[in-house]
Coordinates of C-alpha atoms in Angstrom, one line a residue:
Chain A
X1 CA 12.3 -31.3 -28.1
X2 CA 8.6 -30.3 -27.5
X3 CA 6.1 -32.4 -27.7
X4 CA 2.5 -31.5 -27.7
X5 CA 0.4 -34.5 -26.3
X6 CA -3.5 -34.4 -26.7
X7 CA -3.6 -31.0 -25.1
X8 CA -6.7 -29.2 -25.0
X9 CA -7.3 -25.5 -23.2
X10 CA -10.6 -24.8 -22.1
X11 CA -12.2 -21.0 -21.0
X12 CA -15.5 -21.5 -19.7
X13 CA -17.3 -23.1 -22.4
X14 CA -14.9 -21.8 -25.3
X15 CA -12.5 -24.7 -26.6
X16 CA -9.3 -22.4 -27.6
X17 CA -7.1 -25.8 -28.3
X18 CA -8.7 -29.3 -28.8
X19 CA -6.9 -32.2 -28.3
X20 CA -3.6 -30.7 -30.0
X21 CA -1.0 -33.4 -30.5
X22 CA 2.5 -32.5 -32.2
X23 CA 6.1 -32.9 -31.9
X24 CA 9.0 -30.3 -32.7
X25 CA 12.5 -31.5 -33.0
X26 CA 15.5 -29.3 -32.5
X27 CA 16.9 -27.3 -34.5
X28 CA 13.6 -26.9 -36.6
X29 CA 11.7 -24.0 -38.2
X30 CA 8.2 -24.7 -37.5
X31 CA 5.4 -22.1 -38.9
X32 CA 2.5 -22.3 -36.3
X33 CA -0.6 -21.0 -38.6
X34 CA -4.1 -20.2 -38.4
X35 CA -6.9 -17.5 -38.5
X36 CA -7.7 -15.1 -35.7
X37 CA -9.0 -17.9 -32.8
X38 CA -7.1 -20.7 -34.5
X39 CA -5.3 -21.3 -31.3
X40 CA -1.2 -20.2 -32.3
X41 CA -1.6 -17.7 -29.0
X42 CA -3.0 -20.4 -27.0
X43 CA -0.2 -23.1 -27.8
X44 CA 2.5 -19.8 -27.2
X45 CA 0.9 -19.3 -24.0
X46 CA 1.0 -22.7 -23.2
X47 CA 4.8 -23.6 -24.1
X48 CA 5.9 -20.6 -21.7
X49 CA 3.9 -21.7 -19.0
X50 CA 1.6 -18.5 -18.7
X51 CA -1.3 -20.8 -19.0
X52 CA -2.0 -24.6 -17.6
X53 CA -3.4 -27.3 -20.2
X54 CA -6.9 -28.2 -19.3
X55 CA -5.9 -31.5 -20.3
X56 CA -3.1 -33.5 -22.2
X57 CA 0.5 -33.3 -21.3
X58 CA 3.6 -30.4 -22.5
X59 CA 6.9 -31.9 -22.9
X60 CA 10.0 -29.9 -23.2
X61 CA 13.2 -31.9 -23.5
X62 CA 11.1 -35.1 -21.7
X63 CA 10.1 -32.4 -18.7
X64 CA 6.6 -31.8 -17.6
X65 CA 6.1 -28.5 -17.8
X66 CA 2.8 -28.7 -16.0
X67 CA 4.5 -29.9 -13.1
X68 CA 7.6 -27.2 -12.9
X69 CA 7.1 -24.5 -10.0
X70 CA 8.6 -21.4 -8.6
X71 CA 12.7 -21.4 -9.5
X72 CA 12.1 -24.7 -12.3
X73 CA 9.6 -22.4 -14.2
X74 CA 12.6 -19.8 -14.3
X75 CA 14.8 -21.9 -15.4
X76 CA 12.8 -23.2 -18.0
X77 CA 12.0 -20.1 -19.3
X78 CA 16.0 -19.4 -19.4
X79 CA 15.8 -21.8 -22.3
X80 CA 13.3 -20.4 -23.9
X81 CA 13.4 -16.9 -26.6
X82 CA 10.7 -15.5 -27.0
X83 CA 9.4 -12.8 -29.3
X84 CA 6.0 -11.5 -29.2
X85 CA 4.2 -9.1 -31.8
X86 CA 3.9 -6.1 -29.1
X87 CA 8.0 -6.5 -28.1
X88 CA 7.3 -6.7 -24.7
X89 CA 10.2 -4.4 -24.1
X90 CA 11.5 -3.0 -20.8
X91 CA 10.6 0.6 -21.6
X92 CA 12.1 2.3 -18.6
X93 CA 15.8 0.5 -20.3
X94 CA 17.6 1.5 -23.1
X95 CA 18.3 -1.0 -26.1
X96 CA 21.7 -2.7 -24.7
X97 CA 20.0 -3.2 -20.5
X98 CA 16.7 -4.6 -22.2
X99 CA 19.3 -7.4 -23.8
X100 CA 21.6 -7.2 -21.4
X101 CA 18.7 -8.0 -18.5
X102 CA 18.2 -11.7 -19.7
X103 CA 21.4 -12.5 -18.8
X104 CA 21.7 -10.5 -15.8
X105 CA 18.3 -12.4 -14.7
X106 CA 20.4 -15.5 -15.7
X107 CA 22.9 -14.6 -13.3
X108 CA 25.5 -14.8 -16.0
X109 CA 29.0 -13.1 -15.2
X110 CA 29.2 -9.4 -15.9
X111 CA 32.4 -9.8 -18.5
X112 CA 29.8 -12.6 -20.3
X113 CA 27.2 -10.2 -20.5
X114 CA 30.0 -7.1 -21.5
X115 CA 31.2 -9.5 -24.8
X116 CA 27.6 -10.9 -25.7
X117 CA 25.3 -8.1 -25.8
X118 CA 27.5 -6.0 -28.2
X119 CA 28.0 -9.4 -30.2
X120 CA 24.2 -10.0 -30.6
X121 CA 23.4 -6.7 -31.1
X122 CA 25.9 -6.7 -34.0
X123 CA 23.8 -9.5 -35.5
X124 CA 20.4 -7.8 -35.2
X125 CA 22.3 -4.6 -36.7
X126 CA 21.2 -2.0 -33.5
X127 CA 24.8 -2.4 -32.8
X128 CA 24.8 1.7 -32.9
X129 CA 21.5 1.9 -31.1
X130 CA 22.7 0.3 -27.9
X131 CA 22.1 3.4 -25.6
X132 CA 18.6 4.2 -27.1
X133 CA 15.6 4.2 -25.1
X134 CA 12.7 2.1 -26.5
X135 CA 10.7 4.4 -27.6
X136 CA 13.6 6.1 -29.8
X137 CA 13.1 2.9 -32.1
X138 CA 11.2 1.6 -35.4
X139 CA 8.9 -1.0 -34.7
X140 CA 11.5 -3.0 -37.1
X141 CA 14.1 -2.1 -34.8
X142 CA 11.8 -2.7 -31.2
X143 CA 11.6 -6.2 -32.8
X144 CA 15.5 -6.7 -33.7
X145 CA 16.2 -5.4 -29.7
X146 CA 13.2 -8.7 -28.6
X147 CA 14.9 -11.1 -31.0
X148 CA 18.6 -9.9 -29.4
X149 CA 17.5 -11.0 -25.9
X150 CA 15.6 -13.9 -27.0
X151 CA 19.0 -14.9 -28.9
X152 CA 21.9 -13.7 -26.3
X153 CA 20.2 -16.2 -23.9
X154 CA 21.2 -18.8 -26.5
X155 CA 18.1 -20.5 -25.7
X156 CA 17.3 -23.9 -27.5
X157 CA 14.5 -22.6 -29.1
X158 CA 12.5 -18.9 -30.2
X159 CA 8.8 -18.8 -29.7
X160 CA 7.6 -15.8 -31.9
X161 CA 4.1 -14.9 -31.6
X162 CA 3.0 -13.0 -35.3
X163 CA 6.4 -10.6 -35.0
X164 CA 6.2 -9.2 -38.0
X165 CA 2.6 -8.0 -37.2
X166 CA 3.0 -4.8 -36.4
X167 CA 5.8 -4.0 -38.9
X168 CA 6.1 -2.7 -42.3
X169 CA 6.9 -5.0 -45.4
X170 CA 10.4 -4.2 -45.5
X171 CA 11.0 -4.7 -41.7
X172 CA 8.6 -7.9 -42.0
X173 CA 11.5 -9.0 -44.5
X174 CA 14.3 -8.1 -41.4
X175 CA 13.0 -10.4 -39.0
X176 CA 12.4 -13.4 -41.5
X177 CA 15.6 -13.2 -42.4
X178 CA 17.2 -13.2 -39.2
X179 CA 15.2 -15.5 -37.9
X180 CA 16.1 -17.9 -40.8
X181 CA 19.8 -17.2 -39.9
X182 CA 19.5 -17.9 -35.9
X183 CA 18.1 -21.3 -37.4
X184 CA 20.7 -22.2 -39.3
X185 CA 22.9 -21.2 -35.8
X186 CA 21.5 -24.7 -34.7
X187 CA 18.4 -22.8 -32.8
X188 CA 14.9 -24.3 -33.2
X189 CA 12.1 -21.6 -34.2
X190 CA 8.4 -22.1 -33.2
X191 CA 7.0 -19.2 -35.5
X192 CA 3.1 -18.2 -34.5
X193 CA 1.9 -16.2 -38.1
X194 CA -1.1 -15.3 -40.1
X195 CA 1.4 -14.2 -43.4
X196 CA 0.5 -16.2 -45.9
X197 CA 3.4 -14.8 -48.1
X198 CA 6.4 -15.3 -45.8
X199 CA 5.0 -19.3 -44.8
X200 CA 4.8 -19.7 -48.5
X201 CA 8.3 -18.3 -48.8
X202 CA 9.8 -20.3 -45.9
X203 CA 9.0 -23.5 -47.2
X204 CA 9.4 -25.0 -43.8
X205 CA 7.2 -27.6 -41.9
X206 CA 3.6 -26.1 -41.3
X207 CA 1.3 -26.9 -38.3
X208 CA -2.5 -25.6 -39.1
X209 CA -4.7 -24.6 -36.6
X210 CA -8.3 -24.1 -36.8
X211 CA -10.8 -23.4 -34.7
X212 CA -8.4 -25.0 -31.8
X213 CA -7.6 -28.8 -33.9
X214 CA -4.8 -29.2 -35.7
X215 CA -5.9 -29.8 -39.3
X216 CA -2.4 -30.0 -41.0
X217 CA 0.9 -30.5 -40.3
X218 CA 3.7 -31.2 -43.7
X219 CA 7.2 -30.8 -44.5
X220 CA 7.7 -28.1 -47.0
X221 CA 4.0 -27.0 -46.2
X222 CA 2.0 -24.2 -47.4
X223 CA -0.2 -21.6 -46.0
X224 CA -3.8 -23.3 -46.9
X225 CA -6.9 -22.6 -44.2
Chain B
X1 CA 24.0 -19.9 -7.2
X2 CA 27.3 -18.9 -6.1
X3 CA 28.6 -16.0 -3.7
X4 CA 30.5 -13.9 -6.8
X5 CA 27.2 -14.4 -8.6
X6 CA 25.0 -13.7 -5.7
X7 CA 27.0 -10.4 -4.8
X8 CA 27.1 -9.5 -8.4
X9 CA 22.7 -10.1 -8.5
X10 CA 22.6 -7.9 -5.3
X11 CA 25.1 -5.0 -7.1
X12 CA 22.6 -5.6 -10.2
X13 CA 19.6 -4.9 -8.1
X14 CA 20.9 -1.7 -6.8
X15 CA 22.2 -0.8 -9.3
X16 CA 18.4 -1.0 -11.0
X17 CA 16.9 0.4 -8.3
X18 CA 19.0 3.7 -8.5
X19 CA 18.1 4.0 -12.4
X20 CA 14.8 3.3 -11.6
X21 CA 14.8 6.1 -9.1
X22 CA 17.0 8.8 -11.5
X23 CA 15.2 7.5 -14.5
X24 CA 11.2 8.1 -13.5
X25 CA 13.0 11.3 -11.4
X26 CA 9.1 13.1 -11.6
X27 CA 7.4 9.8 -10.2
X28 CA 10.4 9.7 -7.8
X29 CA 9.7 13.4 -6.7
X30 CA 5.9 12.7 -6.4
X31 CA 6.7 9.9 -4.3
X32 CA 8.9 11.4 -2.1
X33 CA 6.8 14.3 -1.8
X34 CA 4.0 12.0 -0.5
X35 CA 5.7 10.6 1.5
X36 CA 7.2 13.5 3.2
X37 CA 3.5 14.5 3.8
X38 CA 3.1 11.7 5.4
X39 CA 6.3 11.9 7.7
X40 CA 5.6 15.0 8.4
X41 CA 2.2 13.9 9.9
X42 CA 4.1 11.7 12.0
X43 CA 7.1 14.3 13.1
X44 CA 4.2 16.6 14.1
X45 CA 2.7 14.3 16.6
X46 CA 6.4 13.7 18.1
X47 CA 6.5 17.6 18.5
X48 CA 2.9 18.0 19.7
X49 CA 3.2 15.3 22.2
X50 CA 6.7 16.8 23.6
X51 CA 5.0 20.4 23.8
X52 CA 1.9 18.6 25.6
X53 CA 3.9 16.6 27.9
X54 CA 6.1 19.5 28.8
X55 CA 3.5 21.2 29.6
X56 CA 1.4 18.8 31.2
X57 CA 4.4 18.4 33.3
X58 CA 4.9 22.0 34.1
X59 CA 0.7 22.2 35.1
X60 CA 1.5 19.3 37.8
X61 CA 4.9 20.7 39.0
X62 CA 2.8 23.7 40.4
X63 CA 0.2 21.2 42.2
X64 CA 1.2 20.2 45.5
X65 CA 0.0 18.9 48.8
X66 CA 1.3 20.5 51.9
X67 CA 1.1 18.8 55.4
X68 CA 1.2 21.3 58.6
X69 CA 2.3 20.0 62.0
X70 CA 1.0 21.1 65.8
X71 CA 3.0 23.7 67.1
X72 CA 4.6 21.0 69.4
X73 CA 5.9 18.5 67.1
X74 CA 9.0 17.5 67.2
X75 CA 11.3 18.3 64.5
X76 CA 13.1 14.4 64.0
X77 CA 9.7 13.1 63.8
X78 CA 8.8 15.5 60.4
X79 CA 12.2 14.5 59.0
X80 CA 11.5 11.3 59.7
X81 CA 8.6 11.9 57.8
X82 CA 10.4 13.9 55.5
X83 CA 12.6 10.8 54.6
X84 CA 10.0 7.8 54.1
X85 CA 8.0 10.1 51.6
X86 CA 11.2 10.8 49.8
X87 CA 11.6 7.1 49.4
X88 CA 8.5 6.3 47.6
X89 CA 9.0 6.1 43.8
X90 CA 5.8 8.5 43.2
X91 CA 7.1 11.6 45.0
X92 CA 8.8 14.0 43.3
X93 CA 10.0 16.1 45.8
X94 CA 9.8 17.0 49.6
X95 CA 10.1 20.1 51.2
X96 CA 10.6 21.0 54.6
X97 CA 9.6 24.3 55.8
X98 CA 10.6 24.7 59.9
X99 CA 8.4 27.4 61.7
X100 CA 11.5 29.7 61.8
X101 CA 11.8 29.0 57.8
X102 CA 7.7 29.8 57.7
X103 CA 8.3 33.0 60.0
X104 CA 11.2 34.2 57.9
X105 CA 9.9 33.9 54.7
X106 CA 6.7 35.9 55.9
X107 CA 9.1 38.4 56.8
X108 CA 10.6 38.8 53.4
X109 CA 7.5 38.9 51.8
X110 CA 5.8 41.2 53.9
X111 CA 8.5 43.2 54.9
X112 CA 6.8 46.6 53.4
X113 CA 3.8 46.3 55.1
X114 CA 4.1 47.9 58.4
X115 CA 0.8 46.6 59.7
X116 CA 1.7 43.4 59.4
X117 CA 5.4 43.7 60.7
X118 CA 3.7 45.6 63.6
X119 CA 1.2 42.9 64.3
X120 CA 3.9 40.2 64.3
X121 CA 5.8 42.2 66.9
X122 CA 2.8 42.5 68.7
X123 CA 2.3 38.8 69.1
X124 CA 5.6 38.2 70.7
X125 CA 5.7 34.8 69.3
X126 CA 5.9 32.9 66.3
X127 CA 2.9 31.9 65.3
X128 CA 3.7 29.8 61.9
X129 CA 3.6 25.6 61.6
X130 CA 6.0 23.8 60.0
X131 CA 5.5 21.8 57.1
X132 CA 5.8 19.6 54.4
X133 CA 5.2 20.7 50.7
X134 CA 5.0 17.6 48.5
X135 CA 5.0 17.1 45.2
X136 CA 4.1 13.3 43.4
X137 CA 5.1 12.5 40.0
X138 CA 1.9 12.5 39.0
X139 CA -1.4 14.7 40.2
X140 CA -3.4 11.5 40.0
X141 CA -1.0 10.2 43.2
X142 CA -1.6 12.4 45.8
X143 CA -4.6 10.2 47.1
X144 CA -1.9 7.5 47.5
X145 CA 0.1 9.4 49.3
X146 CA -2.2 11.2 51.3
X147 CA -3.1 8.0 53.1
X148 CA 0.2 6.9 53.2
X149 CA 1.0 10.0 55.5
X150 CA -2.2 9.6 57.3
X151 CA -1.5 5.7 57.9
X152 CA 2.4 6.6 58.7
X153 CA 1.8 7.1 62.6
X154 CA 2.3 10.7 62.5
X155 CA -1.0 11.3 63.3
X156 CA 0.0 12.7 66.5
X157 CA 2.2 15.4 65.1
X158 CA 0.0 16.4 62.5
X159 CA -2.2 19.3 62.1
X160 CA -3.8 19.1 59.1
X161 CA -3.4 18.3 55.4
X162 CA -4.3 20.8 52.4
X163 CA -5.2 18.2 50.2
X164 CA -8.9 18.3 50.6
X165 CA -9.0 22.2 50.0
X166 CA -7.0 21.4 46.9
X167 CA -8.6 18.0 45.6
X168 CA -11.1 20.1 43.0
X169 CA -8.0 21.6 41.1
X170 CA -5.6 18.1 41.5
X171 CA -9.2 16.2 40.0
X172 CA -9.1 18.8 37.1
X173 CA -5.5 18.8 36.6
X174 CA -6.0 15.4 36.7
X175 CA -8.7 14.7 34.0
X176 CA -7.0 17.2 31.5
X177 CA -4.0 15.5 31.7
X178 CA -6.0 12.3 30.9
X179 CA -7.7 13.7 28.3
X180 CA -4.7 15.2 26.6
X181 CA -3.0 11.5 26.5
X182 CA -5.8 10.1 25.5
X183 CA -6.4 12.4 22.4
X184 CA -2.6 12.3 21.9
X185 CA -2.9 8.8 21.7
X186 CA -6.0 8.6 19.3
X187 CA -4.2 10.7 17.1
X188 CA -1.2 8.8 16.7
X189 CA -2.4 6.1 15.8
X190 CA -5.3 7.1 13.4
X191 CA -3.0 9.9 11.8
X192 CA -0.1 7.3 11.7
X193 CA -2.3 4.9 10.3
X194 CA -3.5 7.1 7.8
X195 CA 0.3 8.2 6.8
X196 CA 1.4 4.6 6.4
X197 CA -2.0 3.9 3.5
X198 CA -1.3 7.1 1.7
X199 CA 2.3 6.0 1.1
X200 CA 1.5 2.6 0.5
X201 CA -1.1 3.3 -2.0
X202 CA 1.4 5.7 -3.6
X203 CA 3.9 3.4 -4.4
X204 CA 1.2 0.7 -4.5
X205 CA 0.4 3.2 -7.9
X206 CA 4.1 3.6 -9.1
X207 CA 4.4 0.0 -8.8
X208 CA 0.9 -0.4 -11.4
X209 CA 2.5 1.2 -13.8
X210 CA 5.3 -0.8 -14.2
X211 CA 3.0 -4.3 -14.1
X212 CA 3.7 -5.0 -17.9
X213 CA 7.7 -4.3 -17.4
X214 CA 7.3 -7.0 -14.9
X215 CA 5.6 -9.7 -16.3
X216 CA 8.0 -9.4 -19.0
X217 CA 10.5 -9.5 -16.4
X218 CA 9.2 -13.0 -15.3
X219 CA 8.4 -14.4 -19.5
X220 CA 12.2 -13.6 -20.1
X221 CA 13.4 -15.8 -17.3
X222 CA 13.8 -13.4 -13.9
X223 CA 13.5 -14.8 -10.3
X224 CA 11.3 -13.0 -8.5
X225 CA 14.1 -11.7 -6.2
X226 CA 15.8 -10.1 -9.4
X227 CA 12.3 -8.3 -10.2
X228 CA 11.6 -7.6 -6.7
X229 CA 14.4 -6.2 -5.6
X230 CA 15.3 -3.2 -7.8
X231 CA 11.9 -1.8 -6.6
X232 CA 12.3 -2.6 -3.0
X233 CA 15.6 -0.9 -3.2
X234 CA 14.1 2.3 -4.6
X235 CA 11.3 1.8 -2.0
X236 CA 14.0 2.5 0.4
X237 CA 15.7 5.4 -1.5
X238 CA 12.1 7.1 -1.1
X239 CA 12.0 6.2 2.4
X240 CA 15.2 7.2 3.5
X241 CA 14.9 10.8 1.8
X242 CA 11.9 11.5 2.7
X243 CA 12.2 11.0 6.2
X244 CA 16.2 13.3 5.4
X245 CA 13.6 15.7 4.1
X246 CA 11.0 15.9 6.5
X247 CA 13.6 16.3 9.5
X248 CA 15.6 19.2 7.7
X249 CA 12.3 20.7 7.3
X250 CA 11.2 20.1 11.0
X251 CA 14.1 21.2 12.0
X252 CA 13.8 24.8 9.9
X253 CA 10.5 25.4 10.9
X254 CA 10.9 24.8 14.4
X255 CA 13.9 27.0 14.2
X256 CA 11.0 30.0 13.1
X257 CA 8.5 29.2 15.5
X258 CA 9.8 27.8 18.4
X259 CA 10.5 31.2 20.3
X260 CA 6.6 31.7 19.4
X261 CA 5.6 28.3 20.9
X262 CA 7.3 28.8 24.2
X263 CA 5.7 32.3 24.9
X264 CA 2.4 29.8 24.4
X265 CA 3.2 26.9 26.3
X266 CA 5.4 28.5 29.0
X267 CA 8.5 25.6 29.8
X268 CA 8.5 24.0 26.3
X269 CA 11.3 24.5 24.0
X270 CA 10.6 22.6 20.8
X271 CA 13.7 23.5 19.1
X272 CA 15.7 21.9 21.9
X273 CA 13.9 19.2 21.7
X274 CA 14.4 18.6 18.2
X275 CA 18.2 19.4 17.6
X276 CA 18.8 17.8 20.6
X277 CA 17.2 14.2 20.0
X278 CA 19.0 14.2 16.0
X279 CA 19.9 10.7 16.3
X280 CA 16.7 9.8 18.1
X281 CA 14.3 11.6 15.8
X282 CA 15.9 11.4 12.5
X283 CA 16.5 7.3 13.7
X284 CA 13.0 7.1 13.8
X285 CA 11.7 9.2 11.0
X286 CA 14.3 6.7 8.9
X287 CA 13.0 3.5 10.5
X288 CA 9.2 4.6 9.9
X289 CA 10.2 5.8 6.2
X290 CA 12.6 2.9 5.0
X291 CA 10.2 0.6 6.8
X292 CA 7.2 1.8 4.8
X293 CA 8.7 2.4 1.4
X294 CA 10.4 -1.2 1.8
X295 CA 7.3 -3.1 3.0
X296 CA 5.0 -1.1 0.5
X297 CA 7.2 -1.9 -2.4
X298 CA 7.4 -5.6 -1.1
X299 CA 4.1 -5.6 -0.9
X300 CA 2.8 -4.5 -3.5
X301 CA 4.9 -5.9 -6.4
X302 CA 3.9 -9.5 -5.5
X303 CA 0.4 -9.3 -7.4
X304 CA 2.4 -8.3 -10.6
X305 CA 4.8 -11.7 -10.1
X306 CA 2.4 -14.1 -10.5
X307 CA 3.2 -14.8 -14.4

């Protein structure tokens, strides 16, 4: 589904990805890891087209993303979930229009959007929270609300860029746990992470970053730097 | 995309852009308030240049030339006169005063002063001209039309022409009433100017804040026009009741002072002029606010889209 092919991202002189070649099939749980500068952001950044490859080549589903522009880069990003550590929340919405808005932006029908949202928020458990404004909610909860409209888009895969880094253990162990659930859904997760304790508990695939090369990449992997 | 689904994005989109309004209600008030500032900037020009023109008019309607004809001139040859200068497009008006009209009118005014009646009586005869008393459209024509009489081949009939004795005051009238449009002018266009980058750094501001909202907009998949046009839409709710506002309150104020304003500039009547041109004044006030809060929004937003 993506395919990474000997992409490298260059700032000036600083090399944040070098020559990064992977592959991630669907349906997948993939744990992106790395120190601070590894290059997880970089490769986040990169998949959601915020950033241009210096050099290489970005597949998604056999498309170039390089080469998408104006509506195609909307449309790809359709397909795409994404949760990031700071929510990225629409703070001037309340919990049910922040979820609610992928869809809209989607141009899905409004008696879709009227039986998803409430499904999906159901799922993340904020089904009582949907008239809440952002800043009414947990972090734990600000997280569930970005993994609800990363999921109600049904995209074909989650990016999640360290989500569980601003939360507390036991809302850490929330989000792991759903997104280990939307996996088994059918949904591939690309999941950007520092925590050495929930990669060791995943036991998932494992891609290691460091200083901007991949240095590892195993089935069942652990978190070793 | 199809129509149900376009109409329902459009419904969407204003359907944002009134939240966004009633949501951020202080921002909204800021905004409006700014921009009522700056529509009243441009509603006080309007009234300014009415009360100048009115009275710019008023100055020039008590400037005229008058023409005097020989004792002997016959009378069809003055209305014939009379007739060609009522033809040309920069006279506005002509009129005829006979010898008899002259000699009555003397009477009338005179008729308390016993010297003079006595005099007059004395004389046995009448001893006024007839004449012409034109007024032009504008003071700077009269030099036009001067030479137009003097050129018409009523030479003959005529006595002389007042316009020399008067040139001084027609010059003067003349270069106030160039100044005043000139000034009028400069105004409007730097104050208008000014009103238009106030509001368009204001919402230019309201629009920062909301930069991260809208690159998250873009990462979860929005077009720009689904970003774009909730803001443009409130853009135009500010436009349109500011420029609502800033007529009511025109239209109050004028309501106080406009009794005060006419004992000033004698012949203006503001408040007339402002209840009476609703449609055209509030038409405009709308255009000029909708048009700025629309293209500001517009404007400004698109820095934030590139994601």
């Amino acid at each position: 589904m993506i395919t990474f092919n000997s992409v490298s991202k260059i700032y000036g002189n600083y090399h944040a990805l070098d020559d990064v070649s992977f592959r991630i099939e669907d349906k997948e749980f993939v744990s992106l890891v790395g120190g601070s500068g590894a290059g997880k952001s970089t490769v986040v950044k990169l998949l959601l087209k915020e950033e241009k490859p210096s050099h290489g080549k970005i597949f998604f589903k056999g498309m170039d993303v390089a080469e998408l522009k104006g509506g195609g880069i909307t449309n790809y990003r359709r397909r795409i979930g994404t949760v990031f550590q700071d929510f990225r929340l629409i703070l001037s919405k309340n919990v049910y229009e922040n979820v609610a808005f992928a869809m809209e932006a989607a141009g899905r029908p409004e008696e879709e959007i009227v039986s998803d949202v409430p499904q999906v928020l159901e799922i993340v458990g904020l089904k009582d929270k949907e008239k809440n404004f952002i800043e009414q909610l947990s972090g734990g909860e600000k997280q569930r609300v970005a993994l609800a409209r990363a999921l109600v888009q049904r995209p074909e895969v989650i990016l999640a860029d360290e989500p569980t880094g601003n939360l507390d253990p036991i809302h850490t162990w929330e989000i792991v746990k759903l997104l280990l659930r939307i996996n088994e859904f059918g949904t591939a997760i690309v999941l950007a992470t520092h925590d050495k304790e929930i990669v060791n508990f995943l036991k998932r695939r494992v891609i290691t970053l460091k200083d901007g090369k991949v240095i590892r990449d195993e089935q069942n992997g652990k978190y070793q730097l | 995309m199809s129509g149900v689904s376009k109409m329902s994005n459009l419904l969407r989109i204003i359907k944002y852009g009134w939240l966004g309004f009633w949501r951020n209600l202080w921002v909204s008030v800021a905004t409006v308030g700014i921009m009522v500032l700056a529509l009243s900037v441009v509603s006080g020009l309007l009234v300014i240049g009415n009360i100048a023109d009115t009275f710019v008019k008023e100055l020039q309607g008590k400037v005229d030339v008058s023409v005097y004809f020989s004792e002997q001139a016959d009378e069809s040859k003055i209305l014939q006169l009379q007739s060609s200068l009522e033809a040309r497009p920069d006279v506005r008006d002509v009129e005829y005063i006979s010898r008899d009209d002259a000699l009555a009118l003397f009477k009338e005014r005179h008729k308390d002063s016993e010297l003079l009646m006595a005099s007059l009586t004395e004389l046995n005869t009448n001893p006024f001209q007839g004449s012409l008393n034109i007024k032009a459209q504008k003071a700077s024509q009269f030099d036009a039309i001067v030479s137009f009489i003097e050129g018409s081949g009523s030479a003959e009939i005529i006595d002389k022409i007042n316009f020399k004795e008067n040139e001084k005051v027609i010059q003067k009238l003349q270069s106030i009433t160039s100044s005043i449009e000139n000034i009028g002018l400069f105004f409007t266009i730097a104050l208008s100017l000014v009103a238009v980058l106030i509001t368009f750094n204001t919402i230019r501001l309201v629009i920062y804040t909301y930069r991260d909202e809208i690159s998250v907009m873009k990462l979860v998949g929005a077009s720009d026009w689904f970003i774009r046009g909730p803001f443009v839409f409130t853009g135009f709710l500010y436009g349109a009741l500011s420029a609502l506002i800033t007529y009511l309150a025109f239209f109050f104020v004028i309501w106080l002072i406009s009794e005060k304003a006419g004992a000033v500039f004698p012949g203006t009547d503001i408040f007339a002029y402002w209840s009476g041109n609703f449609v055209g004044l509030l038409g405009l006030l709308l255009v000029f606010g909708v048009g700025l809060g629309v293209f500001s929004s517009f404007v400004a937003i698109g820095r934030y889209l590139k994601v």
